[in-house]
N, CA, C and O atoms as a GROMACS GRO file, in nm:
protein
  428
    1UNK      N    1   0.083  -0.121   0.000
    1UNK     CA    2   0.000   0.000   0.000
    1UNK      C    3   0.087   0.127   0.000
    1UNK      O    4   0.059   0.222  -0.072
    2UNK      N    5   0.191   0.126   0.081
    2UNK     CA    6   0.277   0.245   0.087
    2UNK      C    7   0.353   0.264  -0.044
    2UNK      O    8   0.381   0.377  -0.084
    3UNK      N    9   0.387   0.151  -0.110
    3UNK     CA   10   0.456   0.164  -0.239
    3UNK      C   11   0.366   0.231  -0.342
    3UNK      O   12   0.411   0.312  -0.423
    4UNK      N   13   0.237   0.195  -0.338
    4UNK     CA   14   0.140   0.255  -0.431
    4UNK      C   15   0.128   0.404  -0.404
    4UNK      O   16   0.127   0.486  -0.496
    5UNK      N   17   0.117   0.440  -0.276
    5UNK     CA   18   0.106   0.581  -0.240
    5UNK      C   19   0.232   0.658  -0.279
    5UNK      O   20   0.224   0.771  -0.328
    6UNK      N   21   0.347   0.596  -0.257
    6UNK     CA   22   0.472   0.663  -0.295
    6UNK      C   23   0.480   0.681  -0.446
    6UNK      O   24   0.527   0.784  -0.495
    7UNK      N   25   0.431   0.579  -0.520
    7UNK     CA   26   0.429   0.586  -0.666
    7UNK      C   27   0.342   0.703  -0.714
    7UNK      O   28   0.382   0.780  -0.800
    8UNK      N   29   0.221   0.714  -0.656
    8UNK     CA   30   0.132   0.823  -0.694
    8UNK      C   31   0.187   0.960  -0.652
    8UNK      O   32   0.170   1.059  -0.722
    9UNK      N   33   0.252   0.962  -0.537
    9UNK     CA   34   0.315   1.088  -0.493
    9UNK      C   35   0.427   1.131  -0.587
    9UNK      O   36   0.440   1.249  -0.619
   10UNK      N   37   0.507   1.034  -0.631
   10UNK     CA   38   0.616   1.070  -0.723
   10UNK      C   39   0.561   1.113  -0.858
   10UNK      O   40   0.617   1.203  -0.922
   11UNK      N   41   0.452   1.050  -0.904
   11UNK     CA   42   0.390   1.093  -1.029
   11UNK      C   43   0.336   1.235  -1.015
   11UNK      O   44   0.355   1.319  -1.103
   12UNK      N   45   0.268   1.262  -0.903
   12UNK     CA   46   0.216   1.398  -0.882
   12UNK      C   47   0.329   1.499  -0.872
   12UNK      O   48   0.316   1.613  -0.917
   13UNK      N   49   0.442   1.458  -0.812
   13UNK     CA   50   0.559   1.545  -0.804
   13UNK      C   51   0.607   1.585  -0.943
   13UNK      O   52   0.631   1.703  -0.970
   14UNK      N   53   0.620   1.486  -1.032
   14UNK     CA   54   0.668   1.517  -1.168
   14UNK      C   55   0.566   1.599  -1.246
   14UNK      O   56   0.605   1.684  -1.327
   15UNK      N   57   0.438   1.575  -1.224
   15UNK     CA   58   0.335   1.654  -1.293
   15UNK      C   59   0.341   1.800  -1.248
   15UNK      O   60   0.337   1.891  -1.330
   16UNK      N   61   0.350   1.820  -1.117
   16UNK     CA   62   0.356   1.957  -1.064
   16UNK      C   63   0.481   2.029  -1.111
   16UNK      O   64   0.474   2.145  -1.152
   17UNK      N   65   0.595   1.963  -1.106
   17UNK     CA   66   0.720   2.026  -1.147
   17UNK      C   67   0.719   2.057  -1.296
   17UNK      O   68   0.765   2.164  -1.337
   18UNK      N   69   0.668   1.965  -1.377
   18UNK     CA   70   0.662   1.994  -1.521
   18UNK      C   71   0.565   2.108  -1.550
   18UNK      O   72   0.588   2.188  -1.640
   19UNK      N   73   0.456   2.116  -1.473
   19UNK     CA   74   0.361   2.226  -1.489
   19UNK      C   75   0.427   2.360  -1.456
   19UNK      O   76   0.411   2.458  -1.529
   20UNK      N   77   0.502   2.363  -1.345
   20UNK     CA   78   0.572   2.486  -1.308
   20UNK      C   79   0.682   2.521  -1.410
   20UNK      O   80   0.706   2.638  -1.439
   21UNK      N   81   0.747   2.418  -1.462
   21UNK     CA   82   0.846   2.441  -1.568
   21UNK      C   83   0.782   2.507  -1.689
   21UNK      O   84   0.836   2.601  -1.746
   22UNK      N   85   0.665   2.456  -1.727
   22UNK     CA   86   0.593   2.512  -1.841
   22UNK      C   87   0.552   2.657  -1.814
   22UNK      O   88   0.566   2.743  -1.900
   23UNK      N   89   0.500   2.682  -1.692
   23UNK     CA   90   0.462   2.819  -1.656
   23UNK      C   91   0.580   2.915  -1.662
   23UNK      O   92   0.570   3.026  -1.714
   24UNK      N   93   0.694   2.871  -1.606
   24UNK     CA   94   0.810   2.958  -1.606
   24UNK      C   95   0.867   2.977  -1.747
   24UNK      O   96   0.922   3.082  -1.779
   25UNK      N   97   0.853   2.874  -1.831
   25UNK     CA   98   0.899   2.887  -1.969
   25UNK      C   99   0.815   2.991  -2.043
   25UNK      O  100   0.868   3.074  -2.116
   26UNK      N  101   0.683   2.986  -2.023
   26UNK     CA  102   0.593   3.085  -2.083
   26UNK      C  103   0.626   3.224  -2.029
   26UNK      O  104   0.630   3.322  -2.104
   27UNK      N  105   0.649   3.232  -1.898
   27UNK     CA  106   0.685   3.359  -1.833
   27UNK      C  107   0.815   3.414  -1.891
   27UNK      O  108   0.827   3.534  -1.915
   28UNK      N  109   0.912   3.326  -1.912
   28UNK     CA  110   1.041   3.367  -1.967
   28UNK      C  111   1.024   3.421  -2.109
   28UNK      O  112   1.086   3.522  -2.145
   29UNK      N  113   0.942   3.355  -2.191
   29UNK     CA  114   0.919   3.401  -2.328
   29UNK      C  115   0.849   3.537  -2.327
   29UNK      O  116   0.885   3.626  -2.405
   30UNK      N  117   0.750   3.554  -2.239
   30UNK     CA  118   0.682   3.683  -2.230
   30UNK      C  119   0.778   3.794  -2.186
   30UNK      O  120   0.773   3.905  -2.239
   31UNK      N  121   0.865   3.763  -2.089
   31UNK     CA  122   0.964   3.861  -2.046
   31UNK      C  123   1.060   3.896  -2.160
   31UNK      O  124   1.099   4.012  -2.178
   32UNK      N  125   1.097   3.794  -2.236
   32UNK     CA  126   1.188   3.814  -2.349
   32UNK      C  127   1.129   3.916  -2.446
   32UNK      O  128   1.197   4.011  -2.485
   33UNK      N  129   1.004   3.895  -2.484
   33UNK     CA  130   0.941   3.987  -2.580
   33UNK      C  131   0.916   4.125  -2.518
   33UNK      O  132   0.928   4.227  -2.586
   34UNK      N  133   0.883   4.127  -2.390
   34UNK     CA  134   0.859   4.254  -2.322
   34UNK      C  135   0.986   4.340  -2.318
   34UNK      O  136   0.983   4.458  -2.355
   35UNK      N  137   1.097   4.281  -2.275
   35UNK     CA  138   1.223   4.355  -2.267
   35UNK      C  139   1.271   4.392  -2.407
   35UNK      O  140   1.324   4.500  -2.430
   36UNK      N  141   1.251   4.300  -2.501
   36UNK     CA  142   1.294   4.324  -2.639
   36UNK      C  143   1.222   4.445  -2.698
   36UNK      O  144   1.284   4.528  -2.764
   37UNK      N  145   1.093   4.454  -2.675
   37UNK     CA  146   1.017   4.566  -2.730
   37UNK      C  147   1.043   4.696  -2.654
   37UNK      O  148   1.032   4.805  -2.710
   38UNK      N  149   1.076   4.685  -2.524
   38UNK     CA  150   1.113   4.806  -2.449
   38UNK      C  151   1.244   4.864  -2.500
   38UNK      O  152   1.265   4.985  -2.499
   39UNK      N  153   1.332   4.775  -2.545
   39UNK     CA  154   1.460   4.821  -2.601
   39UNK      C  155   1.442   4.878  -2.742
   39UNK      O  156   1.536   4.936  -2.797
   40UNK      N  157   1.326   4.861  -2.800
   40UNK     CA  158   1.300   4.916  -2.932
   40UNK      C  159   1.286   4.811  -3.040
   40UNK      O  160   1.252   4.842  -3.154
   41UNK      N  161   1.313   4.686  -3.004
   41UNK     CA  162   1.296   4.579  -3.102
   41UNK      C  163   1.393   4.591  -3.218
   41UNK      O  164   1.502   4.646  -3.205
   42UNK      N  165   1.352   4.538  -3.331
   42UNK     CA  166   1.438   4.537  -3.449
   42UNK      C  167   1.461   4.677  -3.504
   42UNK      O  168   1.570   4.707  -3.554
   43UNK      N  169   1.360   4.763  -3.494
   43UNK     CA  170   1.372   4.899  -3.550
   43UNK      C  171   1.490   4.973  -3.488
   43UNK      O  172   1.574   5.030  -3.558
   44UNK      N  173   1.495   4.971  -3.355
   44UNK     CA  174   1.600   5.046  -3.286
   44UNK      C  175   1.737   4.982  -3.308
   44UNK      O  176   1.838   5.051  -3.315
   45UNK      N  177   1.741   4.848  -3.318
   45UNK     CA  178   1.869   4.781  -3.333
   45UNK      C  179   1.934   4.810  -3.467
   45UNK      O  180   2.056   4.823  -3.476
   46UNK      N  181   1.853   4.821  -3.571
   46UNK     CA  182   1.911   4.839  -3.704
   46UNK      C  183   1.910   4.984  -3.753
   46UNK      O  184   1.945   5.010  -3.868
   47UNK      N  185   1.869   5.078  -3.667
   47UNK     CA  186   1.878   5.220  -3.702
   47UNK      C  187   2.025   5.263  -3.706
   47UNK      O  188   2.066   5.344  -3.789
   48UNK      N  189   2.103   5.206  -3.612
   48UNK     CA  190   2.244   5.246  -3.602
   48UNK      C  191   2.323   5.192  -3.722
   48UNK      O  192   2.322   5.073  -3.751
   49UNK      N  193   2.390   5.284  -3.789
   49UNK     CA  194   2.477   5.242  -3.899
   49UNK      C  195   2.607   5.186  -3.843
   49UNK      O  196   2.672   5.102  -3.904
   50UNK      N  197   2.642   5.236  -3.726
   50UNK     CA  198   2.766   5.191  -3.662
   50UNK      C  199   2.747   5.050  -3.608
   50UNK      O  200   2.658   5.026  -3.526
   51UNK      N  201   2.829   4.958  -3.653
   51UNK     CA  202   2.817   4.817  -3.613
   51UNK      C  203   2.850   4.797  -3.465
   51UNK      O  204   2.793   4.709  -3.400
   52UNK      N  205   2.941   4.877  -3.411
   52UNK     CA  206   2.979   4.865  -3.270
   52UNK      C  207   2.862   4.893  -3.178
   52UNK      O  208   2.838   4.821  -3.082
   53UNK      N  209   2.787   5.000  -3.208
   53UNK     CA  210   2.673   5.035  -3.125
   53UNK      C  211   2.567   4.926  -3.128
   53UNK      O  212   2.505   4.895  -3.027
   54UNK      N  213   2.547   4.869  -3.246
   54UNK     CA  214   2.447   4.763  -3.261
   54UNK      C  215   2.487   4.640  -3.177
   54UNK      O  216   2.404   4.583  -3.107
   55UNK      N  217   2.614   4.601  -3.186
   55UNK     CA  218   2.662   4.486  -3.109
   55UNK      C  219   2.654   4.513  -2.959
   55UNK      O  220   2.620   4.423  -2.882
   56UNK      N  221   2.685   4.634  -2.918
   56UNK     CA  222   2.678   4.671  -2.776
   56UNK      C  223   2.534   4.663  -2.725
   56UNK      O  224   2.509   4.616  -2.614
   57UNK      N  225   2.440   4.710  -2.807
   57UNK     CA  226   2.299   4.705  -2.770
   57UNK      C  227   2.249   4.561  -2.757
   57UNK      O  228   2.174   4.528  -2.666
   58UNK      N  229   2.292   4.475  -2.852
   58UNK     CA  230   2.254   4.333  -2.846
   58UNK      C  231   2.313   4.266  -2.723
   58UNK      O  232   2.246   4.184  -2.659
   59UNK      N  233   2.438   4.300  -2.688
   59UNK     CA  234   2.501   4.244  -2.568
   59UNK      C  235   2.425   4.283  -2.442
   59UNK      O  236   2.400   4.199  -2.356
   60UNK      N  237   2.390   4.410  -2.431
   60UNK     CA  238   2.313   4.458  -2.315
   60UNK      C  239   2.180   4.385  -2.305
   60UNK      O  240   2.136   4.347  -2.197
   61UNK      N  241   2.116   4.366  -2.419
   61UNK     CA  242   1.987   4.299  -2.422
   61UNK      C  243   1.998   4.155  -2.373
   61UNK      O  244   1.916   4.111  -2.292
   62UNK      N  245   2.099   4.082  -2.421
   62UNK     CA  246   2.116   3.943  -2.380
   62UNK      C  247   2.155   3.933  -2.233
   62UNK      O  248   2.115   3.840  -2.164
   63UNK      N  249   2.234   4.029  -2.184
   63UNK     CA  250   2.271   4.030  -2.042
   63UNK      C  251   2.149   4.049  -1.954
   63UNK      O  252   2.136   3.984  -1.851
   64UNK      N  253   2.061   4.140  -1.994
   64UNK     CA  254   1.939   4.164  -1.916
   64UNK      C  255   1.857   4.036  -1.907
   64UNK      O  256   1.811   3.999  -1.799
   65UNK      N  257   1.838   3.970  -2.021
   65UNK     CA  258   1.752   3.851  -2.023
   65UNK      C  259   1.814   3.738  -1.942
   65UNK      O  260   1.751   3.688  -1.849
   66UNK      N  261   1.936   3.697  -1.976
   66UNK     CA  262   1.989   3.575  -1.918
   66UNK      C  263   2.041   3.590  -1.777
   66UNK      O  264   2.032   3.496  -1.698
   67UNK      N  265   2.094   3.704  -1.742
   67UNK     CA  266   2.147   3.719  -1.607
   67UNK      C  267   2.038   3.748  -1.506
   67UNK      O  268   2.037   3.692  -1.396
   68UNK      N  269   1.945   3.836  -1.541
   68UNK     CA  270   1.848   3.880  -1.442
   68UNK      C  271   1.726   3.790  -1.431
   68UNK      O  272   1.673   3.771  -1.322
   69UNK      N  273   1.681   3.733  -1.542
   69UNK     CA  274   1.555   3.660  -1.539
   69UNK      C  275   1.573   3.509  -1.543
   69UNK      O  276   1.514   3.437  -1.462
   70UNK      N  277   1.654   3.460  -1.636
   70UNK     CA  278   1.663   3.315  -1.656
   70UNK      C  279   1.721   3.244  -1.535
   70UNK      O  280   1.670   3.139  -1.496
   71UNK      N  281   1.824   3.299  -1.474
   71UNK     CA  282   1.885   3.237  -1.356
   71UNK      C  283   1.789   3.239  -1.237
   71UNK      O  284   1.782   3.142  -1.162
   72UNK      N  285   1.717   3.349  -1.220
   72UNK     CA  286   1.620   3.358  -1.111
   72UNK      C  287   1.511   3.253  -1.128
   72UNK      O  288   1.470   3.189  -1.031
   73UNK      N  289   1.465   3.236  -1.251
   73UNK     CA  290   1.361   3.137  -1.279
   73UNK      C  291   1.412   2.997  -1.249
   73UNK      O  292   1.340   2.917  -1.191
   74UNK      N  293   1.535   2.965  -1.288
   74UNK     CA  294   1.590   2.832  -1.262
   74UNK      C  295   1.606   2.807  -1.112
   74UNK      O  296   1.581   2.696  -1.065
   75UNK      N  297   1.648   2.908  -1.038
   75UNK     CA  298   1.660   2.893  -0.892
   75UNK      C  299   1.524   2.870  -0.829
   75UNK      O  300   1.511   2.787  -0.738
   76UNK      N  301   1.422   2.942  -0.876
   76UNK     CA  302   1.286   2.922  -0.823
   76UNK      C  303   1.237   2.780  -0.850
   76UNK      O  304   1.179   2.718  -0.761
   77UNK      N  305   1.260   2.730  -0.970
   77UNK     CA  306   1.217   2.593  -1.004
   77UNK      C  307   1.288   2.492  -0.915
   77UNK      O  308   1.226   2.398  -0.865
   78UNK      N  309   1.419   2.510  -0.896
   78UNK     CA  310   1.495   2.418  -0.812
   78UNK      C  311   1.445   2.418  -0.668
   78UNK      O  312   1.426   2.312  -0.609
   79UNK      N  313   1.423   2.536  -0.611
   79UNK     CA  314   1.374   2.546  -0.473
   79UNK      C  315   1.234   2.486  -0.459
   79UNK      O  316   1.204   2.420  -0.360
   80UNK      N  317   1.150   2.511  -0.557
   80UNK     CA  318   1.015   2.458  -0.555
   80UNK      C  319   1.018   2.305  -0.559
   80UNK      O  320   0.944   2.240  -0.485
   81UNK      N  321   1.101   2.249  -0.646
   81UNK     CA  322   1.109   2.103  -0.655
   81UNK      C  323   1.166   2.044  -0.527
   81UNK      O  324   1.124   1.936  -0.484
   82UNK      N  325   1.261   2.112  -0.465
   82UNK     CA  326   1.319   2.065  -0.339
   82UNK      C  327   1.215   2.064  -0.228
   82UNK      O  328   1.204   1.966  -0.153
   83UNK      N  329   1.139   2.171  -0.217
   83UNK     CA  330   1.033   2.180  -0.115
   83UNK      C  331   0.928   2.073  -0.136
   83UNK      O  332   0.884   2.008  -0.041
   84UNK      N  333   0.888   2.054  -0.262
   84UNK     CA  334   0.786   1.954  -0.290
   84UNK      C  335   0.836   1.813  -0.263
   84UNK      O  336   0.761   1.729  -0.214
   85UNK      N  337   0.964   1.786  -0.293
   85UNK     CA  338   1.021   1.654  -0.268
   85UNK      C  339   1.024   1.625  -0.118
   85UNK      O  340   0.992   1.514  -0.076
   86UNK      N  341   1.061   1.723  -0.037
   86UNK     CA  342   1.061   1.706   0.109
   86UNK      C  343   0.919   1.678   0.157
   86UNK      O  344   0.898   1.594   0.244
   87UNK      N  345   0.822   1.749   0.102
   87UNK     CA  346   0.682   1.728   0.137
   87UNK      C  347   0.637   1.586   0.104
   87UNK      O  348   0.571   1.521   0.185
   88UNK      N  349   0.671   1.538  -0.015
   88UNK     CA  350   0.631   1.403  -0.059
   88UNK      C  351   0.695   1.297   0.030
   88UNK      O  352   0.627   1.203   0.072
   89UNK      N  353   0.822   1.311   0.060
   89UNK     CA  354   0.891   1.212   0.144
   89UNK      C  355   0.833   1.211   0.285
   89UNK      O  356   0.809   1.104   0.341
   90UNK      N  357   0.809   1.328   0.342
   90UNK     CA  358   0.752   1.333   0.477
   90UNK      C  359   0.611   1.277   0.480
   90UNK      O  360   0.571   1.212   0.577
   91UNK      N  361   0.535   1.302   0.375
   91UNK     CA  362   0.399   1.251   0.367
   91UNK      C  363   0.398   1.098   0.361
   91UNK      O  364   0.318   1.033   0.429
   92UNK      N  365   0.486   1.040   0.281
   92UNK     CA  366   0.491   0.894   0.272
   92UNK      C  367   0.539   0.831   0.402
   92UNK      O  368   0.492   0.724   0.440
   93UNK      N  369   0.632   0.896   0.471
   93UNK     CA  370   0.678   0.844   0.600
   93UNK      C  371   0.564   0.844   0.701
   93UNK      O  372   0.547   0.748   0.776
   94UNK      N  373   0.487   0.951   0.704
   94UNK     CA  374   0.373   0.960   0.797
   94UNK      C  375   0.269   0.853   0.766
   94UNK      O  376   0.217   0.788   0.856
   95UNK      N  377   0.239   0.836   0.638
   95UNK     CA  378   0.140   0.734   0.597
   95UNK      C  379   0.190   0.595   0.632
   95UNK      O  380   0.113   0.511   0.680
   96UNK      N  381   0.319   0.569   0.610
   96UNK     CA  382   0.376   0.439   0.644
   96UNK      C  383   0.368   0.414   0.794
   96UNK      O  384   0.338   0.302   0.836
   97UNK      N  385   0.395   0.514   0.875
   97UNK     CA  386   0.385   0.501   1.020
   97UNK      C  387   0.242   0.471   1.064
   97UNK      O  388   0.220   0.392   1.156
   98UNK      N  389   0.147   0.534   0.999
   98UNK     CA  390   0.006   0.508   1.033
   98UNK      C  391  -0.030   0.363   1.004
   98UNK      O  392  -0.096   0.298   1.085
   99UNK      N  393   0.013   0.312   0.888
   99UNK     CA  394  -0.016   0.172   0.854
   99UNK      C  395   0.053   0.076   0.949
   99UNK      O  396  -0.006  -0.025   0.988
  100UNK      N  397   0.176   0.105   0.987
  100UNK     CA  398   0.247   0.020   1.082
  100UNK      C  399   0.178   0.022   1.219
  100UNK      O  400   0.166  -0.081   1.284
  101UNK      N  401   0.133   0.138   1.260
  101UNK     CA  402   0.062   0.154   1.387
  101UNK      C  403  -0.068   0.073   1.387
  101UNK      O  404  -0.099   0.006   1.485
  102UNK      N  405  -0.143   0.079   1.278
  102UNK     CA  406  -0.268   0.004   1.269
  102UNK      C  407  -0.244  -0.146   1.268
  102UNK      O  408  -0.318  -0.222   1.330
  103UNK      N  409  -0.139  -0.188   1.198
  103UNK     CA  410  -0.110  -0.331   1.188
  103UNK      C  411  -0.064  -0.390   1.321
  103UNK      O  412  -0.092  -0.506   1.349
  104UNK      N  413   0.004  -0.313   1.403
  104UNK     CA  414   0.052  -0.366   1.531
  104UNK      C  415  -0.064  -0.387   1.629
  104UNK      O  416  -0.060  -0.480   1.709
  105UNK      N  417  -0.165  -0.302   1.624
  105UNK     CA  418  -0.276  -0.315   1.718
  105UNK      C  419  -0.389  -0.404   1.667
  105UNK      O  420  -0.478  -0.440   1.743
  106UNK      N  421  -0.385  -0.440   1.540
  106UNK     CA  422  -0.488  -0.530   1.486
  106UNK      C  423  -0.455  -0.677   1.512
  106UNK      O  424  -0.542  -0.762   1.496
  107UNK      N  425  -0.333  -0.707   1.550
  107UNK     CA  426  -0.292  -0.847   1.570
  107UNK      C  427  -0.348  -0.906   1.693
  107UNK      O  428  -0.323  -1.022   1.723
   0.00000   0.00000   0.00000
Protein backbone atom coordinates (compact mmCIF):
# COMPACT_ATOMS: atom_id res chain seq x y z
CA UNK A 1 0.00 0.00 0.00
CA UNK A 2 2.77 2.45 0.87
CA UNK A 3 4.56 1.64 -2.39
CA UNK A 4 1.40 2.55 -4.31
CA UNK A 5 1.06 5.81 -2.40
CA UNK A 6 4.72 6.63 -2.95
CA UNK A 7 4.29 5.87 -6.66
CA UNK A 8 1.32 8.23 -6.94
CA UNK A 9 3.15 10.88 -4.93
CA UNK A 10 6.16 10.70 -7.23
CA UNK A 11 3.89 10.93 -10.29
CA UNK A 12 2.16 13.98 -8.82
CA UNK A 13 5.59 15.45 -8.04
CA UNK A 14 6.68 15.17 -11.68
CA UNK A 15 3.35 16.54 -12.93
CA UNK A 16 3.56 19.57 -10.64
CA UNK A 17 7.20 20.26 -11.47
CA UNK A 18 6.62 19.94 -15.21
CA UNK A 19 3.61 22.26 -14.89
CA UNK A 20 5.72 24.86 -13.08
CA UNK A 21 8.46 24.41 -15.68
CA UNK A 22 5.93 25.12 -18.41
CA UNK A 23 4.62 28.19 -16.57
CA UNK A 24 8.10 29.58 -16.07
CA UNK A 25 8.99 28.87 -19.69
CA UNK A 26 5.93 30.85 -20.83
CA UNK A 27 6.85 33.59 -18.33
CA UNK A 28 10.41 33.67 -19.67
CA UNK A 29 9.19 34.01 -23.28
CA UNK A 30 6.81 36.83 -22.30
CA UNK A 31 9.64 38.61 -20.46
CA UNK A 32 11.88 38.14 -23.49
CA UNK A 33 9.41 39.87 -25.80
CA UNK A 34 8.59 42.54 -23.22
CA UNK A 35 12.23 43.55 -22.67
CA UNK A 36 12.94 43.24 -26.39
CA UNK A 37 10.17 45.66 -27.30
CA UNK A 38 11.13 48.06 -24.49
CA UNK A 39 14.60 48.21 -26.01
CA UNK A 40 13.00 49.17 -29.32
CA UNK A 41 12.96 45.79 -31.02
CA UNK A 42 14.38 45.37 -34.49
CA UNK A 43 13.72 48.99 -35.50
CA UNK A 44 16.00 50.46 -32.86
CA UNK A 45 18.69 47.81 -33.33
CA UNK A 46 19.11 48.39 -37.04
CA UNK A 47 18.78 52.20 -37.02
CA UNK A 48 22.44 52.46 -36.02
CA UNK A 49 24.77 52.42 -38.99
CA UNK A 50 27.66 51.91 -36.62
CA UNK A 51 28.17 48.17 -36.13
CA UNK A 52 29.79 48.64 -32.70
CA UNK A 53 26.73 50.35 -31.25
CA UNK A 54 24.47 47.63 -32.61
CA UNK A 55 26.62 44.86 -31.09
CA UNK A 56 26.78 46.71 -27.76
CA UNK A 57 22.99 47.05 -27.70
CA UNK A 58 22.55 43.33 -28.46
CA UNK A 59 25.01 42.44 -25.68
CA UNK A 60 23.13 44.58 -23.15
CA UNK A 61 19.87 42.99 -24.22
CA UNK A 62 21.16 39.43 -23.80
CA UNK A 63 22.71 40.30 -20.43
CA UNK A 64 19.39 41.64 -19.16
CA UNK A 65 17.52 38.51 -20.23
CA UNK A 66 19.89 35.75 -19.18
CA UNK A 67 21.47 37.19 -16.07
CA UNK A 68 18.48 38.80 -14.42
CA UNK A 69 15.55 36.60 -15.39
CA UNK A 70 16.63 33.15 -16.56
CA UNK A 71 18.85 32.37 -13.56
CA UNK A 72 16.20 33.58 -11.11
CA UNK A 73 13.61 31.37 -12.79
CA UNK A 74 15.90 28.32 -12.62
CA UNK A 75 16.60 28.93 -8.92
CA UNK A 76 12.87 29.22 -8.24
CA UNK A 77 12.17 25.94 -10.04
CA UNK A 78 14.95 24.17 -8.12
CA UNK A 79 13.74 25.46 -4.73
CA UNK A 80 10.15 24.58 -5.55
CA UNK A 81 11.09 21.03 -6.55
CA UNK A 82 13.19 20.65 -3.39
CA UNK A 83 10.33 21.80 -1.15
CA UNK A 84 7.86 19.54 -2.90
CA UNK A 85 10.21 16.54 -2.68
CA UNK A 86 10.61 17.05 1.09
CA UNK A 87 6.82 17.28 1.37
CA UNK A 88 6.31 14.03 -0.59
CA UNK A 89 8.91 12.12 1.44
CA UNK A 90 7.52 13.33 4.77
CA UNK A 91 3.99 12.51 3.67
CA UNK A 92 4.91 8.94 2.72
CA UNK A 93 6.78 8.44 6.00
CA UNK A 94 3.73 9.60 7.97
CA UNK A 95 1.40 7.34 5.97
CA UNK A 96 3.77 4.40 6.44
CA UNK A 97 3.85 5.01 10.20
CA UNK A 98 0.06 5.08 10.33
CA UNK A 99 -0.16 1.72 8.54
CA UNK A 100 2.47 0.20 10.82
CA UNK A 101 0.62 1.54 13.87
CA UNK A 102 -2.69 0.04 12.69
CA UNK A 103 -1.10 -3.31 11.88
CA UNK A 104 0.52 -3.66 15.31
CA UNK A 105 -2.76 -3.15 17.17
CA UNK A 106 -4.88 -5.30 14.86
CA UNK A 107 -2.92 -8.47 15.70
